[in-house]
Amino acid sequence: MKFTIRHPYAIEPEPFWREVFFDHDYNEKLYKKGLEFEAFDVVEETSPPDGRKTRKVRVTPKIDAPAAIRKVLGDSVSYVEEGRLEVAGPNAPKWIARVLPSKLADKTTIKAEMWLERTGPGQSDRVAEFEIEVKMFGVGGMVEKFLEKTMRESYQKAADYTNQWLRANGKASS
């Protein structure tokens, strides 16, 4: 399954990557307040001289899953996101990540790419493309659809929170 999510941001791409995306205070508040995740921890972060930053985070979202999904995943699931900021190539800079769920990791592939497209002075669209595959006979498609729904909801909340944070921290365009 592949899908794309697009949301407007009140900031241009360069300051977003430079001042927001890797800001620890922003991320802590985004995950804990904006997304209401139960846990958010930066496991590892690097900033090599070539500009290709990397980050590994471990998070535990709250999940409100139908009974059939809870039967497969349980009442709680966490995941590790391993990502890198590519500074060259199409849509650069862009964040390329893979998600490693705590459950069914051997049956699940989740890949994401995210970038910002300038849409006007002080404005961008955050674009995120996802590829999800769950290899489980009989329920794989249902789990994929649940993951898509959950990601769409989370990315909407993240966009709303980010724009609010940009205004509150004087980083949003007027």
Short mmCIF file of C-alpha atoms in Angstrom, two decimals:
data_model
loop_
_atom_site.label_atom_id
_atom_site.label_comp_id
_atom_site.label_asym_id
_atom_site.label_seq_id
_atom_site.Cartn_x
_atom_site.Cartn_y
_atom_site.Cartn_z
CA MET A 1 0.00 0.00 0.00
CA LYS A 2 1.30 3.44 -0.91
CA PHE A 3 -0.22 6.81 -0.02
CA THR A 4 0.69 10.48 0.23
CA ILE A 5 -0.24 13.06 2.86
CA ARG A 6 0.07 16.83 2.32
CA HIS A 7 -0.38 19.64 4.87
CA PRO A 8 0.36 23.39 4.76
CA TYR A 9 3.04 24.74 7.09
CA ALA A 10 3.57 28.43 7.98
CA ILE A 11 7.33 28.22 7.36
CA GLU A 12 9.64 27.82 4.39
CA PRO A 13 11.64 24.62 3.91
CA GLU A 14 15.11 25.91 4.86
CA PRO A 15 14.20 27.30 8.30
CA PHE A 16 12.01 24.24 8.99
CA TRP A 17 14.94 21.85 8.58
CA ARG A 18 17.44 24.20 10.21
CA GLU A 19 15.37 25.46 13.18
CA VAL A 20 12.43 23.11 13.77
CA PHE A 21 12.72 19.47 12.70
CA PHE A 22 15.73 18.65 14.91
CA ASP A 23 14.80 20.99 17.79
CA HIS A 24 14.60 18.79 20.91
CA ASP A 25 12.05 21.00 22.73
CA TYR A 26 9.76 21.04 19.68
CA ASN A 27 9.97 17.25 19.26
CA GLU A 28 9.38 16.53 22.93
CA LYS A 29 6.27 18.72 22.92
CA LEU A 30 5.08 17.49 19.52
CA TYR A 31 5.08 13.85 20.56
CA LYS A 32 3.92 14.24 24.14
CA LYS A 33 1.47 17.16 23.87
CA GLY A 34 0.55 17.41 20.18
CA LEU A 35 0.31 13.70 19.46
CA GLU A 36 -0.32 12.57 23.05
CA PHE A 37 2.13 9.67 22.75
CA GLU A 38 2.86 7.76 25.92
CA ALA A 39 6.63 7.85 25.34
CA PHE A 40 9.16 9.63 23.14
CA ASP A 41 12.91 9.08 23.40
CA VAL A 42 15.73 10.09 21.10
CA VAL A 43 17.91 7.00 21.04
CA GLU A 44 20.63 8.35 18.77
CA GLU A 45 21.29 11.45 16.68
CA THR A 46 24.26 12.32 14.48
CA SER A 47 25.24 15.43 12.53
CA PRO A 48 28.11 14.50 10.21
CA PRO A 49 29.90 17.31 8.32
CA ASP A 50 28.15 16.44 5.02
CA GLY A 51 24.81 17.66 6.46
CA ARG A 52 23.12 14.23 6.31
CA LYS A 53 21.79 14.15 9.84
CA THR A 54 20.46 10.92 11.27
CA ARG A 55 18.11 10.26 14.14
CA LYS A 56 16.66 7.20 15.80
CA VAL A 57 13.66 7.66 18.09
CA ARG A 58 11.62 5.20 20.13
CA VAL A 59 7.97 6.10 20.65
CA THR A 60 4.83 4.61 22.12
CA PRO A 61 1.65 6.03 20.62
CA LYS A 62 -1.77 5.60 22.15
CA ILE A 63 -3.71 3.31 19.87
CA ASP A 64 -7.44 3.09 19.52
CA ALA A 65 -7.71 -0.04 17.44
CA PRO A 66 -10.68 -2.19 16.53
CA ALA A 67 -10.89 -5.52 18.38
CA ALA A 68 -9.50 -7.51 15.43
CA ILE A 69 -6.40 -5.28 15.29
CA ARG A 70 -5.94 -5.41 19.09
CA LYS A 71 -6.04 -9.20 18.82
CA VAL A 72 -3.06 -9.02 16.45
CA LEU A 73 -1.14 -6.10 18.03
CA GLY A 74 -2.26 -6.20 21.63
CA ASP A 75 -3.24 -3.14 23.67
CA SER A 76 0.07 -1.34 23.25
CA VAL A 77 2.70 -1.08 20.57
CA SER A 78 5.85 0.96 20.27
CA TYR A 79 8.16 1.54 17.35
CA VAL A 80 11.59 2.81 16.46
CA GLU A 81 11.92 5.28 13.61
CA GLU A 82 15.36 5.33 11.98
CA GLY A 83 15.78 8.24 9.63
CA ARG A 84 18.27 10.34 7.75
CA LEU A 85 18.13 13.79 6.22
CA GLU A 86 19.18 13.63 2.57
CA VAL A 87 20.60 16.95 1.44
CA ALA A 88 20.98 16.17 -2.28
CA GLY A 89 18.73 14.67 -4.92
CA PRO A 90 15.04 15.03 -5.80
CA ASN A 91 12.93 16.91 -3.22
CA ALA A 92 16.01 17.55 -1.05
CA PRO A 93 16.31 18.15 1.70
CA LYS A 94 14.08 15.26 2.62
CA TRP A 95 13.69 12.91 5.55
CA ILE A 96 13.87 9.22 4.67
CA ALA A 97 12.81 6.83 7.41
CA ARG A 98 11.90 3.29 8.15
CA VAL A 99 9.69 2.29 11.04
CA LEU A 100 10.42 -0.83 13.05
CA PRO A 101 7.38 -1.84 15.13
CA SER A 102 7.86 -3.65 18.43
CA LYS A 103 5.39 -6.31 17.27
CA LEU A 104 5.25 -8.11 13.93
CA ALA A 105 8.51 -6.47 12.78
CA ASP A 106 9.36 -9.52 10.67
CA LYS A 107 6.01 -9.23 8.86
CA THR A 108 5.79 -5.45 8.53
CA THR A 109 7.57 -2.97 6.27
CA ILE A 110 6.93 0.75 6.78
CA LYS A 111 8.93 3.30 4.81
CA ALA A 112 8.41 7.05 4.68
CA GLU A 113 9.83 10.06 2.85
CA MET A 114 8.98 13.61 3.89
CA TRP A 115 9.92 16.97 2.40
CA LEU A 116 8.64 20.52 2.22
CA GLU A 117 7.62 22.29 -0.99
CA ARG A 118 7.66 26.10 -0.88
CA THR A 119 4.18 27.33 -1.83
CA GLY A 120 4.69 31.08 -1.28
CA PRO A 121 6.52 33.57 0.92
CA GLY A 122 6.81 31.96 4.34
CA GLN A 123 4.64 29.00 3.32
CA SER A 124 5.27 25.37 2.46
CA ASP A 125 3.43 22.13 2.07
CA ARG A 126 4.80 19.21 4.04
CA VAL A 127 4.56 16.17 1.78
CA ALA A 128 4.91 12.66 3.18
CA GLU A 129 4.88 9.51 1.08
CA PHE A 130 4.42 6.14 2.76
CA GLU A 131 4.83 2.54 1.75
CA ILE A 132 3.31 -0.06 4.07
CA GLU A 133 3.28 -3.82 3.70
CA VAL A 134 1.99 -6.27 6.30
CA LYS A 135 2.51 -9.92 5.36
CA MET A 136 -0.12 -11.73 7.40
CA PHE A 137 -2.59 -14.00 5.67
CA GLY A 138 -6.16 -12.86 6.17
CA VAL A 139 -5.47 -9.72 8.22
CA GLY A 140 -2.51 -8.00 6.48
CA GLY A 141 -4.74 -5.69 4.44
CA MET A 142 -6.83 -4.79 7.47
CA VAL A 143 -3.68 -3.91 9.47
CA GLU A 144 -2.35 -1.84 6.54
CA LYS A 145 -5.61 0.14 6.37
CA PHE A 146 -5.52 0.70 10.13
CA LEU A 147 -1.90 1.94 9.90
CA GLU A 148 -2.82 4.30 7.04
CA LYS A 149 -5.77 5.72 9.00
CA THR A 150 -3.61 6.14 12.10
CA MET A 151 -0.82 7.85 10.15
CA ARG A 152 -3.24 10.22 8.42
CA GLU A 153 -4.71 11.22 11.80
CA SER A 154 -1.27 11.60 13.42
CA TYR A 155 0.12 13.67 10.57
CA GLN A 156 -2.91 15.97 10.71
CA LYS A 157 -2.40 16.43 14.46
CA ALA A 158 1.32 17.02 13.85
CA ALA A 159 0.57 19.67 11.22
CA ASP A 160 -1.90 21.43 13.50
CA TYR A 161 0.50 21.33 16.44
CA THR A 162 3.51 22.40 14.35
CA ASN A 163 1.73 25.45 12.95
CA GLN A 164 0.59 26.38 16.47
CA TRP A 165 4.16 25.90 17.78
CA LEU A 166 5.59 27.99 14.92
CA ARG A 167 3.26 30.89 15.84
CA ALA A 168 3.91 30.58 19.58
CA ASN A 169 7.70 30.52 19.05
CA GLY A 170 7.89 33.38 16.55
CA LYS A 171 8.93 31.15 13.67
CA ALA A 172 5.75 31.32 11.60
CA SER A 173 5.45 33.65 8.69
CA SER A 174 3.03 36.51 9.09
#
